[in-house]
Short mmCIF file of C-alpha atoms in Angstrom, two decimals:
data_model
loop_
_atom_site.label_atom_id
_atom_site.label_comp_id
_atom_site.label_asym_id
_atom_site.label_seq_id
_atom_site.Cartn_x
_atom_site.Cartn_y
_atom_site.Cartn_z
CA MET A 1 -44.69 12.89 43.15
CA THR A 2 -45.75 13.66 46.68
CA ALA A 3 -47.30 16.64 48.37
CA ASN A 4 -45.57 15.80 51.66
CA PHE A 5 -42.33 17.11 53.08
CA GLY A 6 -39.51 14.55 53.32
CA PHE A 7 -36.58 14.38 55.73
CA TRP A 8 -34.28 16.47 53.51
CA ASP A 9 -36.97 19.12 53.03
CA TYR A 10 -37.27 19.56 56.79
CA PHE A 11 -33.49 19.44 57.18
CA ILE A 12 -32.90 22.19 54.58
CA PHE A 13 -35.69 24.37 55.90
CA ILE A 14 -34.57 24.06 59.55
CA ALA A 15 -30.93 24.69 58.51
CA TYR A 16 -32.05 27.84 56.68
CA ALA A 17 -34.01 29.05 59.73
CA LEU A 18 -31.06 28.45 62.08
CA LEU A 19 -28.68 30.21 59.66
CA ILE A 20 -30.88 33.32 59.49
CA LEU A 21 -31.40 33.45 63.25
CA GLY A 22 -27.71 32.85 63.90
CA VAL A 23 -26.51 35.55 61.51
CA GLY A 24 -29.19 37.98 62.69
CA LEU A 25 -28.28 37.58 66.34
CA TRP A 26 -24.53 37.62 65.62
CA VAL A 27 -24.59 40.95 63.75
CA SER A 28 -26.97 42.32 66.41
CA ARG A 29 -24.57 41.81 69.28
CA ASP A 30 -23.27 44.89 71.06
CA LYS A 31 -19.58 45.46 70.46
CA LYS A 32 -17.41 45.41 73.58
CA GLY A 33 -17.65 48.73 75.38
CA HIS A 34 -20.34 50.07 73.02
CA GLN A 35 -24.06 50.20 73.75
CA LYS A 36 -26.37 50.21 70.72
CA ASN A 37 -27.54 53.75 69.93
CA ALA A 38 -30.29 55.09 67.67
CA GLU A 39 -28.07 55.23 64.57
CA ASP A 40 -26.94 51.64 65.15
CA TYR A 41 -30.50 50.33 65.61
CA PHE A 42 -32.40 52.34 63.01
CA LEU A 43 -29.71 53.00 60.35
CA ALA A 44 -27.24 50.08 60.78
CA SER A 45 -24.54 52.58 61.85
CA LYS A 46 -24.63 54.04 58.30
CA SER A 47 -22.24 51.31 57.22
CA LEU A 48 -24.04 49.34 54.49
CA PRO A 49 -22.08 48.62 51.25
CA TRP A 50 -23.75 48.73 47.83
CA TRP A 51 -24.22 44.99 47.45
CA ALA A 52 -25.93 44.71 50.85
CA ILE A 53 -28.21 47.66 49.95
CA GLY A 54 -29.20 46.14 46.59
CA ALA A 55 -29.84 42.70 48.08
CA SER A 56 -31.76 44.15 51.02
CA LEU A 57 -33.95 46.31 48.76
CA ILE A 58 -35.04 43.22 46.83
CA ALA A 59 -35.46 41.03 49.93
CA ALA A 60 -37.59 43.73 51.59
CA ASN A 61 -39.66 44.18 48.44
CA ILE A 62 -40.18 40.56 47.35
CA SER A 63 -42.49 38.88 49.79
CA ALA A 64 -45.50 36.60 49.91
CA GLU A 65 -47.41 39.28 48.02
CA GLN A 66 -45.10 38.62 45.04
CA PHE A 67 -44.45 34.87 45.31
CA ILE A 68 -48.06 34.07 46.13
CA GLY A 69 -50.02 37.20 45.24
CA MET A 70 -48.25 38.05 41.97
CA SER A 71 -48.17 34.39 40.91
CA GLY A 72 -51.92 34.39 41.57
CA SER A 73 -52.30 37.44 39.35
CA GLY A 74 -50.14 35.71 36.72
CA PHE A 75 -52.51 32.74 36.92
CA ALA A 76 -55.53 35.02 36.52
CA SER A 77 -54.29 37.63 34.03
CA GLY A 78 -50.84 36.65 32.74
CA LEU A 79 -47.58 38.52 32.20
CA ALA A 80 -49.19 41.98 32.30
CA ILE A 81 -48.81 41.99 36.11
CA ALA A 82 -45.01 41.96 35.53
CA SER A 83 -45.25 45.68 34.70
CA TYR A 84 -45.08 46.31 38.44
CA GLU A 85 -41.62 44.72 38.45
CA TRP A 86 -40.23 46.00 35.16
CA MET A 87 -41.46 49.56 35.65
CA ALA A 88 -40.01 49.42 39.17
CA ALA A 89 -36.56 48.98 37.60
CA LEU A 90 -36.95 52.32 35.81
CA THR A 91 -38.42 53.94 38.93
CA LEU A 92 -35.40 52.85 40.98
CA LEU A 93 -33.11 54.70 38.57
CA ILE A 94 -35.17 57.89 38.99
CA VAL A 95 -35.09 57.54 42.79
CA GLY A 96 -31.33 56.96 42.76
CA LYS A 97 -30.60 59.99 40.58
CA TYR A 98 -33.13 62.58 41.74
CA PHE A 99 -34.43 61.71 45.23
CA LEU A 100 -31.53 60.10 47.09
CA PRO A 101 -29.10 63.04 46.74
CA ILE A 102 -31.56 65.29 48.60
CA PHE A 103 -32.43 62.71 51.28
CA ILE A 104 -28.84 61.75 52.07
CA GLU A 105 -27.66 65.38 52.05
CA LYS A 106 -30.20 66.09 54.79
CA GLY A 107 -28.99 63.13 56.93
CA LEU A 108 -32.46 61.63 57.42
CA TYR A 109 -33.48 58.76 59.71
CA THR A 110 -37.05 58.65 58.44
CA ILE A 111 -39.09 59.91 55.50
CA PRO A 112 -41.45 61.81 57.86
CA GLU A 113 -38.33 63.63 59.12
CA PHE A 114 -37.93 65.10 55.63
CA VAL A 115 -41.51 66.37 55.88
CA GLU A 116 -40.63 68.17 59.12
CA LYS A 117 -37.56 69.82 57.59
CA ARG A 118 -39.38 70.85 54.41
CA TYR A 119 -42.82 71.62 55.87
CA SER A 120 -43.69 71.32 59.58
CA THR A 121 -43.99 69.03 62.58
CA ASN A 122 -47.78 68.93 62.20
CA LEU A 123 -47.64 67.55 58.67
CA LYS A 124 -44.91 65.12 59.67
CA THR A 125 -47.17 63.74 62.39
CA ILE A 126 -50.15 63.40 60.02
CA LEU A 127 -48.08 61.43 57.50
CA ALA A 128 -46.37 59.36 60.21
CA VAL A 129 -49.79 58.20 61.42
CA PHE A 130 -50.78 57.43 57.79
CA TRP A 131 -47.69 55.25 57.35
CA ILE A 132 -47.97 53.39 60.64
CA ALA A 133 -51.63 52.55 59.89
CA LEU A 134 -50.74 51.41 56.37
CA TYR A 135 -47.86 49.20 57.50
CA VAL A 136 -49.77 47.58 60.37
CA PHE A 137 -53.26 47.16 58.89
CA ILE A 138 -52.38 46.47 55.23
CA ASN A 139 -48.75 45.44 54.67
CA LEU A 140 -47.86 43.44 57.80
CA THR A 141 -51.30 41.86 58.02
CA THR A 142 -51.38 40.75 54.38
CA VAL A 143 -47.83 39.35 54.36
CA LEU A 144 -48.60 37.32 57.50
CA TYR A 145 -51.82 36.02 55.96
CA LEU A 146 -50.20 34.99 52.66
CA GLY A 147 -47.27 33.34 54.41
CA ALA A 148 -49.60 31.37 56.67
CA LEU A 149 -51.70 30.43 53.61
CA ALA A 150 -48.59 28.86 52.06
CA LEU A 151 -47.83 26.92 55.26
CA GLU A 152 -51.43 25.72 55.39
CA THR A 153 -51.49 24.67 51.72
CA ILE A 154 -48.12 22.91 51.63
CA MET A 155 -47.63 21.54 55.14
CA GLY A 156 -51.15 21.49 56.56
CA VAL A 157 -50.24 23.96 59.33
CA PRO A 158 -53.45 25.67 60.57
CA MET A 159 -53.66 29.35 59.64
CA VAL A 160 -53.43 30.64 63.23
CA TYR A 161 -50.28 28.63 64.00
CA GLY A 162 -48.71 29.69 60.69
CA VAL A 163 -49.28 33.37 61.48
CA LEU A 164 -47.85 32.90 64.99
CA GLY A 165 -44.79 31.00 63.76
CA LEU A 166 -43.89 33.54 61.06
CA ALA A 167 -44.41 36.44 63.48
CA LEU A 168 -42.13 34.90 66.10
CA PHE A 169 -39.46 34.02 63.50
CA ALA A 170 -39.32 37.60 62.18
CA ALA A 171 -39.38 39.03 65.70
CA ALA A 172 -36.59 36.75 66.97
CA TYR A 173 -33.80 38.73 65.34
CA SER A 174 -35.31 41.95 63.93
CA LEU A 175 -36.67 43.30 67.23
CA TYR A 176 -33.33 42.82 68.94
CA GLY A 177 -30.91 43.78 66.19
CA GLY A 178 -32.72 46.52 64.27
CA LEU A 179 -31.85 47.45 60.67
CA SER A 180 -28.37 45.94 60.86
CA ALA A 181 -29.78 42.47 61.56
CA VAL A 182 -32.45 42.92 58.90
CA ALA A 183 -30.10 44.16 56.16
CA TRP A 184 -27.31 41.61 56.65
CA THR A 185 -29.68 38.65 56.87
CA ASP A 186 -31.34 40.00 53.71
CA VAL A 187 -28.13 39.29 51.81
CA ILE A 188 -28.60 35.58 52.64
CA GLN A 189 -32.36 35.75 52.17
CA VAL A 190 -32.10 37.13 48.63
CA ILE A 191 -29.83 34.23 47.60
CA PHE A 192 -32.40 31.71 48.84
CA LEU A 193 -35.19 33.79 47.32
CA ILE A 194 -33.77 33.94 43.78
CA LEU A 195 -32.23 30.47 43.60
CA GLY A 196 -35.27 28.81 45.17
CA GLY A 197 -37.59 30.76 42.88
CA LEU A 198 -35.61 29.75 39.80
CA VAL A 199 -35.73 26.08 40.88
CA THR A 200 -39.53 26.22 41.13
CA THR A 201 -39.85 27.94 37.74
CA TYR A 202 -37.50 25.46 36.05
CA LEU A 203 -39.22 22.35 37.41
CA ALA A 204 -42.71 23.67 36.62
CA LEU A 205 -41.70 24.38 33.02
CA ASP A 206 -39.88 21.06 32.80
CA THR A 207 -43.11 19.31 33.86
CA VAL A 208 -45.10 21.13 31.19
CA SER A 209 -42.56 20.14 28.51
CA GLY A 210 -42.66 16.47 29.55
CA GLY A 211 -39.09 16.54 30.83
CA ASN A 212 -37.58 18.48 27.92
CA GLY A 213 -36.34 21.38 30.02
CA PHE A 214 -36.87 25.09 30.65
CA VAL A 215 -36.86 26.48 27.09
CA ALA A 216 -39.19 23.78 25.75
CA GLY A 217 -41.56 24.34 28.68
CA LEU A 218 -41.63 28.11 28.16
CA SER A 219 -42.32 27.60 24.44
CA ARG A 220 -45.16 25.18 25.25
CA VAL A 221 -46.72 27.59 27.74
CA TYR A 222 -46.53 30.44 25.20
CA GLU A 223 -48.11 28.26 22.50
CA GLU A 224 -50.93 27.17 24.81
CA VAL A 225 -51.87 30.62 26.16
CA PRO A 226 -50.31 33.37 24.00
CA GLU A 227 -52.95 35.82 25.26
CA ARG A 228 -51.44 35.55 28.75
CA PHE A 229 -48.14 37.00 27.50
CA ALA A 230 -49.67 40.32 26.47
CA MET A 231 -48.21 43.17 28.56
CA ILE A 232 -50.78 45.77 27.47
CA LEU A 233 -54.35 44.57 27.98
CA ASP A 234 -57.33 45.87 26.00
CA GLU A 235 -60.72 46.73 27.47
CA SER A 236 -62.18 43.34 26.55
CA ASN A 237 -59.82 41.58 28.95
CA PRO A 238 -61.47 40.65 32.31
CA GLU A 239 -58.37 41.96 34.13
CA TYR A 240 -58.43 45.35 32.40
CA LYS A 241 -59.82 46.97 35.55
CA ASN A 242 -56.66 45.96 37.47
CA LEU A 243 -54.21 46.58 34.60
CA PRO A 244 -55.82 49.22 32.37
CA GLY A 245 -53.88 49.05 29.12
CA ILE A 246 -51.38 51.79 28.37
CA ALA A 247 -51.98 53.30 31.84
CA VAL A 248 -49.52 50.76 33.24
CA LEU A 249 -46.80 52.67 31.37
CA VAL A 250 -47.93 56.30 31.46
CA GLY A 251 -50.65 56.44 34.13
CA GLY A 252 -51.34 55.47 37.71
CA MET A 253 -48.59 52.86 38.00
CA TRP A 254 -46.10 55.73 38.26
CA VAL A 255 -47.98 56.89 41.35
CA ALA A 256 -47.65 53.43 42.94
CA ASN A 257 -44.00 52.99 41.98
CA LEU A 258 -42.69 56.48 42.79
CA TYR A 259 -44.43 56.39 46.16
CA TYR A 260 -43.26 52.86 46.97
CA TRP A 261 -39.61 53.17 45.93
CA GLY A 262 -39.08 56.86 46.68
CA PHE A 263 -41.08 57.69 49.80
CA ASN A 264 -41.73 54.38 51.53
CA GLN A 265 -39.82 54.10 54.79
CA TYR A 266 -39.23 50.35 54.82
CA ILE A 267 -37.69 50.54 51.33
CA ILE A 268 -35.77 53.82 51.37
CA GLN A 269 -34.37 53.18 54.87
CA ARG A 270 -31.72 50.89 53.38
CA THR A 271 -30.31 53.64 51.20
CA LEU A 272 -30.28 56.10 54.11
CA ALA A 273 -28.00 53.61 55.91
CA ALA A 274 -25.42 53.61 53.09
CA LYS A 275 -21.76 54.50 53.58
CA SER A 276 -22.15 57.26 50.98
CA LEU A 277 -24.43 58.55 48.23
CA LYS A 278 -22.42 56.75 45.51
CA GLU A 279 -22.65 53.50 47.47
CA ALA A 280 -26.44 53.93 47.78
CA GLN A 281 -26.75 54.60 44.04
CA LYS A 282 -24.76 51.48 43.18
CA GLY A 283 -27.09 49.49 45.45
CA ILE A 284 -30.10 51.00 43.65
CA LEU A 285 -28.58 49.97 40.30
CA LEU A 286 -28.09 46.37 41.47
CA ALA A 287 -31.72 46.27 42.64
CA ALA A 288 -32.90 47.61 39.25
CA PHE A 289 -31.16 44.76 37.40
CA LEU A 290 -32.59 42.19 39.83
CA LYS A 291 -36.11 43.58 39.30
CA LEU A 292 -35.85 42.66 35.61
CA LEU A 293 -35.37 39.03 36.67
CA ILE A 294 -38.17 38.84 39.26
CA PRO A 295 -41.12 38.11 36.88
CA LEU A 296 -39.35 34.92 35.84
CA ILE A 297 -39.66 33.58 39.38
CA VAL A 298 -42.99 35.08 40.49
CA VAL A 299 -45.19 35.48 37.39
CA ILE A 300 -44.16 32.69 35.00
CA PRO A 301 -44.96 29.99 37.64
CA GLY A 302 -48.52 31.33 37.89
CA ILE A 303 -49.02 31.20 34.11
CA THR A 304 -47.47 27.70 34.05
CA ALA A 305 -49.87 26.52 36.77
CA TYR A 306 -52.79 27.78 34.65
CA VAL A 307 -51.57 25.68 31.70
CA MET A 308 -51.06 22.63 33.92
CA ILE A 309 -54.55 22.56 35.43
CA ASN A 310 -56.13 22.94 31.99
CA ASP A 311 -54.14 20.04 30.50
CA PRO A 312 -55.84 16.66 31.26
CA GLU A 313 -52.65 14.71 30.47
CA ILE A 314 -50.51 16.69 32.91
CA MET A 315 -53.18 16.50 35.61
CA ALA A 316 -53.44 12.73 35.14
CA ASN A 317 -49.66 12.41 35.64
CA LEU A 318 -49.87 14.43 38.85
CA GLY A 319 -52.31 11.93 40.33
CA ASP A 320 -54.49 12.59 43.37
CA ALA A 321 -51.98 15.15 44.71
CA GLY A 322 -52.82 17.38 41.75
CA LEU A 323 -56.39 17.74 42.95
CA LYS A 324 -55.39 19.01 46.41
CA ASN A 325 -55.66 22.78 46.95
CA LEU A 326 -56.34 23.24 43.25
CA PRO A 327 -56.12 26.91 42.18
CA SER A 328 -58.94 28.53 40.21
CA LEU A 329 -59.70 31.96 38.80
CA GLU A 330 -61.70 32.58 42.01
CA GLN A 331 -58.79 31.40 44.23
CA ALA A 332 -55.81 32.34 42.10
CA ASP A 333 -53.47 32.84 45.08
CA LYS A 334 -53.29 29.06 45.54
CA ALA A 335 -51.26 28.72 42.31
CA TYR A 336 -47.75 29.02 43.79
CA PRO A 337 -48.31 26.88 46.91
CA TRP A 338 -49.97 24.27 44.65
CA LEU A 339 -46.85 24.14 42.45
CA LEU A 340 -44.54 23.66 45.44
CA GLN A 341 -46.31 20.42 46.30
CA PHE A 342 -44.79 18.68 43.26
CA LEU A 343 -41.12 19.51 43.73
CA PRO A 344 -38.80 16.57 44.47
CA THR A 345 -37.70 15.94 48.05
CA GLY A 346 -34.88 18.29 48.96
CA LEU A 347 -35.71 20.87 46.31
CA LYS A 348 -39.07 21.37 47.98
CA GLY A 349 -37.20 22.43 51.11
CA VAL A 350 -35.06 24.86 49.07
CA ALA A 351 -38.11 26.38 47.36
CA PHE A 352 -40.00 26.65 50.63
CA ALA A 353 -36.96 28.26 52.27
CA ALA A 354 -37.03 30.81 49.42
CA LEU A 355 -40.68 31.57 50.12
CA ALA A 356 -40.01 31.82 53.85
CA ALA A 357 -37.02 34.11 53.14
CA ALA A 358 -39.26 36.42 51.13
CA ILE A 359 -41.92 36.50 53.85
CA VAL A 360 -39.65 36.86 56.87
CA SER A 361 -37.35 39.48 55.31
CA SER A 362 -40.33 41.68 54.40
CA LEU A 363 -41.90 41.25 57.84
CA ALA A 364 -38.63 42.19 59.50
CA SER A 365 -38.24 45.24 57.25
CA MET A 366 -41.78 46.47 57.87
CA LEU A 367 -41.42 45.97 61.62
CA ASN A 368 -38.17 47.90 61.74
CA SER A 369 -39.57 50.79 59.71
CA THR A 370 -42.81 50.93 61.72
CA SER A 371 -40.81 51.13 64.93
CA THR A 372 -38.45 53.72 63.41
CA ILE A 373 -41.30 56.05 62.43
CA PHE A 374 -43.15 55.62 65.75
CA THR A 375 -40.03 56.06 67.87
CA MET A 376 -38.32 58.92 66.01
CA ASP A 377 -41.39 60.84 64.82
CA ILE A 378 -43.95 60.30 67.58
CA TYR A 379 -42.28 59.00 70.76
CA LYS A 380 -39.31 61.41 70.69
CA GLN A 381 -41.49 64.26 69.43
CA TYR A 382 -44.42 64.07 71.86
CA ILE A 383 -43.81 61.52 74.62
CA ASN A 384 -40.15 61.75 75.65
CA LYS A 385 -38.25 64.57 73.91
CA ASN A 386 -35.10 63.90 75.94
CA ALA A 387 -35.10 60.14 75.46
CA SER A 388 -31.68 58.51 75.83
CA ASP A 389 -30.33 56.08 73.25
CA LYS A 390 -31.19 53.21 75.55
CA SER A 391 -34.84 54.25 75.96
CA THR A 392 -35.13 55.07 72.23
CA VAL A 393 -33.92 51.61 71.20
CA GLY A 394 -36.15 50.04 73.86
CA MET A 395 -39.20 51.89 72.55
CA GLY A 396 -38.29 50.78 69.03
CA ARG A 397 -38.45 47.13 70.14
CA ILE A 398 -41.71 47.61 72.08
CA SER A 399 -43.49 49.43 69.23
CA ALA A 400 -42.41 46.77 66.71
CA GLY A 401 -43.74 44.08 69.03
CA VAL A 402 -47.11 45.82 69.42
CA ALA A 403 -47.42 46.29 65.64
CA LEU A 404 -46.69 42.60 65.11
CA ILE A 405 -49.30 41.51 67.67
CA ILE A 406 -52.00 43.67 66.02
CA ALA A 407 -51.14 42.34 62.54
CA ALA A 408 -51.09 38.74 63.79
CA LEU A 409 -54.58 39.14 65.28
CA LEU A 410 -55.96 40.61 62.03
CA ALA A 411 -54.22 38.34 59.49
CA PRO A 412 -56.53 35.28 59.81
CA GLN A 413 -59.51 37.54 58.99
CA LEU A 414 -58.31 37.98 55.38
CA GLY A 415 -59.44 34.50 54.30
CA ASN A 416 -61.81 35.78 51.60
CA LEU A 417 -59.13 37.53 49.53
CA ASP A 418 -58.78 36.50 45.89
CA GLN A 419 -55.73 38.28 44.45
CA ALA A 420 -53.91 39.65 47.49
CA PHE A 421 -51.36 41.55 45.42
CA GLN A 422 -54.14 43.60 43.82
CA PHE A 423 -55.74 44.11 47.28
CA ILE A 424 -52.50 45.65 48.59
CA GLN A 425 -52.09 47.91 45.56
CA GLU A 426 -55.70 49.07 45.66
CA TYR A 427 -55.78 50.05 49.34
CA THR A 428 -52.28 51.52 49.34
CA GLY A 429 -53.53 53.57 46.40
CA ILE A 430 -55.93 55.45 48.66
CA VAL A 431 -53.06 56.92 50.71
CA SER A 432 -50.13 57.01 48.28
CA PRO A 433 -51.34 59.68 45.79
CA GLY A 434 -51.64 62.36 48.45
CA ILE A 435 -48.24 61.52 49.93
CA LEU A 436 -46.65 61.51 46.47
CA ALA A 437 -48.15 64.92 45.62
CA VAL A 438 -46.84 66.43 48.88
CA PHE A 439 -43.34 65.04 48.32
CA MET A 440 -42.98 65.80 44.62
CA LEU A 441 -44.05 69.41 45.01
CA GLY A 442 -42.03 69.75 48.21
CA LEU A 443 -38.89 68.49 46.49
CA PHE A 444 -39.12 70.31 43.19
CA TRP A 445 -41.44 73.36 43.57
CA LYS A 446 -40.11 75.96 45.99
CA LYS A 447 -43.44 77.78 46.23
CA THR A 448 -45.16 74.86 48.00
CA THR A 449 -46.25 75.94 51.50
CA ASN A 450 -46.81 73.91 54.64
CA LYS A 451 -50.46 74.95 54.93
CA ALA A 452 -51.14 73.97 51.32
CA ALA A 453 -49.43 70.61 51.80
CA ILE A 454 -51.57 69.84 54.86
CA ILE A 455 -54.74 70.80 52.94
CA GLY A 456 -53.64 68.61 50.04
CA ALA A 457 -52.75 65.61 52.22
CA LEU A 458 -56.09 65.72 54.02
CA ALA A 459 -58.08 66.38 50.82
CA SER A 460 -56.44 63.46 49.01
CA ILE A 461 -58.29 60.84 51.08
CA PRO A 462 -61.86 61.97 50.25
CA ILE A 463 -60.79 62.52 46.62
CA ALA A 464 -59.43 58.95 46.46
CA MET A 465 -62.49 57.55 48.21
CA TYR A 466 -64.78 59.35 45.77
CA PHE A 467 -63.18 57.61 42.81
CA LYS A 468 -63.25 54.30 44.66
CA VAL A 469 -66.77 54.39 46.13
CA ALA A 470 -68.95 56.90 44.28
CA PRO A 471 -68.68 55.48 40.75
CA ASN A 472 -69.81 52.07 42.02
CA GLY A 473 -72.57 53.42 44.23
CA TRP A 474 -74.00 56.07 41.90
CA SER A 475 -73.06 54.74 38.47
CA ASN A 476 -76.13 56.35 36.84
CA SER A 477 -75.16 59.85 37.93
CA SER A 478 -71.38 59.63 38.01
CA VAL A 479 -69.13 60.78 35.21
CA PHE A 480 -66.50 58.27 36.36
CA VAL A 481 -68.20 54.89 35.97
CA ASP A 482 -66.31 51.87 37.29
CA VAL A 483 -62.90 53.59 37.24
CA PRO A 484 -59.85 51.22 37.27
CA PHE A 485 -57.89 51.84 40.46
CA MET A 486 -54.78 52.89 38.52
CA HIS A 487 -56.85 55.68 36.98
CA GLN A 488 -58.15 56.48 40.48
CA MET A 489 -54.55 56.97 41.66
CA GLY A 490 -53.67 59.09 38.63
CA TYR A 491 -56.73 61.34 38.99
CA THR A 492 -56.16 61.66 42.75
CA VAL A 493 -52.53 62.70 42.51
CA LEU A 494 -53.28 65.28 39.80
CA LEU A 495 -56.23 66.78 41.69
CA THR A 496 -54.26 66.82 44.94
CA MET A 497 -51.41 68.66 43.19
CA VAL A 498 -53.91 71.20 41.85
CA VAL A 499 -55.26 71.74 45.38
CA ILE A 500 -51.73 72.23 46.78
CA ILE A 501 -50.66 74.56 43.97
CA ILE A 502 -53.77 76.77 44.27
CA ALA A 503 -53.51 76.93 48.09
CA SER A 504 -49.79 77.77 47.87
CA LEU A 505 -50.34 80.56 45.35
CA ILE A 506 -53.18 82.05 47.42
CA GLN A 507 -51.08 81.95 50.60
CA HIS A 508 -47.76 83.31 49.28
CA LYS A 509 -48.98 85.01 46.10
CA GLY A 510 -46.35 83.31 43.95
CA LYS A 511 -43.36 83.82 46.26
CA ASP A 512 -40.96 81.00 47.17
CA ASP A 513 -41.57 79.30 50.50
CA GLU A 514 -38.86 79.92 53.10
CA LYS A 515 -38.31 76.16 53.46
CA GLY A 516 -38.19 75.52 49.72
CA ILE A 517 -35.28 73.34 48.61
CA ASP A 518 -32.51 74.94 46.60
CA ILE A 519 -31.47 72.58 43.83
CA LYS A 520 -27.71 73.11 43.64
CA LYS A 521 -25.73 72.67 40.46
CA GLY A 522 -24.23 69.20 40.32
CA LEU A 523 -26.56 67.74 42.97
CA PHE A 524 -27.92 65.17 40.53
CA LYS A 525 -24.60 64.29 38.90
CA THR A 526 -24.06 60.51 38.85
CA SER A 527 -21.03 58.31 38.23
CA PRO A 528 -20.21 56.80 34.79
CA LEU A 529 -20.98 53.35 36.25
CA PHE A 530 -24.50 54.43 37.26
CA ASN A 531 -25.10 56.10 33.89
CA ILE A 532 -23.98 53.06 31.87
CA GLY A 533 -25.98 50.68 34.07
CA ALA A 534 -29.09 52.87 33.84
CA PHE A 535 -28.80 52.94 30.05
CA ALA A 536 -28.50 49.13 29.96
CA VAL A 537 -31.65 48.74 32.13
CA MET A 538 -33.62 51.02 29.82
CA ILE A 539 -32.49 49.15 26.68
CA ILE A 540 -33.57 45.83 28.25
CA LEU A 541 -36.96 47.31 29.16
CA VAL A 542 -37.54 48.55 25.61
CA LEU A 543 -36.73 45.07 24.27
CA LEU A 544 -39.05 43.34 26.78
CA TYR A 545 -42.02 45.56 25.97
CA SER A 546 -41.33 45.31 22.24
CA VAL A 547 -41.52 41.51 22.42
CA PHE A 548 -44.52 41.23 24.76
CA TRP A 549 -46.56 44.32 23.85
CA ASN A 550 -49.67 42.33 22.85
#
């Protein structure tokens, strides 16, 4: 076994890169006699079929934070981290049935645009700034850092050059082509992502079983560390603070998932670009089934790496290469890059292409959505209200480029992170509860007023920060001592809803708001295919949690 790339690894990886760039630039080209307009650039001309939507949703979602960050959490805590993936499958069904019909009926470009139609321009601007800051300073920055960490671990590429290379690769086609280039290349990316991930999982388990294959390896891993296959952790578990027991099913994880899949621009933008509502719902269903598979390729490798480093016989067989970049509970995010070192020549290139596909597709998606929000909700609103299609598309490219430069400058500063996936969830959790409260009440409670929503959105940040900072700083006087961040999100969303409800009732004295949404009969009716598929997903989830409850 060797930790170095061979000729065929480089060949496969370079071929993958050329394929993605080629397809991205080809679908980005302007058709003869037609100049790219805002709908073309930001919504792929509203032409995406269901299979492209489903593949693009997964490619946008699965990134370095899953392959590296979630594998690191698997190494540190086990299968319990898979709740983010499996509960996401159920969340996707809720989004497809209850949120999408309203969004598509209103012909949205951006999620902040819904806020303007339901509430006001002022609230739209507040939330647009929230999102842009979140994408640039948390999401883009962390994905660049984790991707560069993989390049540094596997190929010895210095962190700064890794960040620069990934940024330029994502920019090469996404800045020019917009959502169309991102979505269609995602179809290819998701094939690399899943097949490459399965190859890594299979070979890691095969190594653990001494060459006896996938099933034998999985059985061996389960026998060695059965405690790492518990989905519901008890308070004695060191990772309980990150995954607080039953709360992963009925508590704060719903805040994270409903916000992420329902009101997150770089995710929901794919469904807004669908040919029709039914096509978007079929894409959502495909993504839900794929989410059930994801823990196999992003969590099981982390658990397998934990077994490997604690088995002297396996480590002896790995030789000196096994001691390079060795993961530990303090540096759990090294688990996946460490595993990639031991793949055979050729397959290492495939697996690394899968990792690159996950990183680049997410970067491209985040860039496109950041530019969409800035251009449509800030530039056209305040800077150039009469902007032509040409200047709108141009501003989209410029704003994406600026966001990428800022993230690339910040990414190398994240070198002290332990579990990056948990870092992303924790800091997103400061903003997401307030946004979720504003949207849920705006969608389904007609009495919600604009003034109350603004008060709630602004109040949610100090409420969230109280639960994050005060219990740690004043543990002797605080009722909430050392609150797990999932509980923080749950408490914050409930308190924010209370603030909005009270302010709405005071303002309108119980009357419906003039911009309240009328829920029409039949709006949430779904096709037999969607209903059958949704039922199948739920049955699979019940079986999974029954087997791995504790």
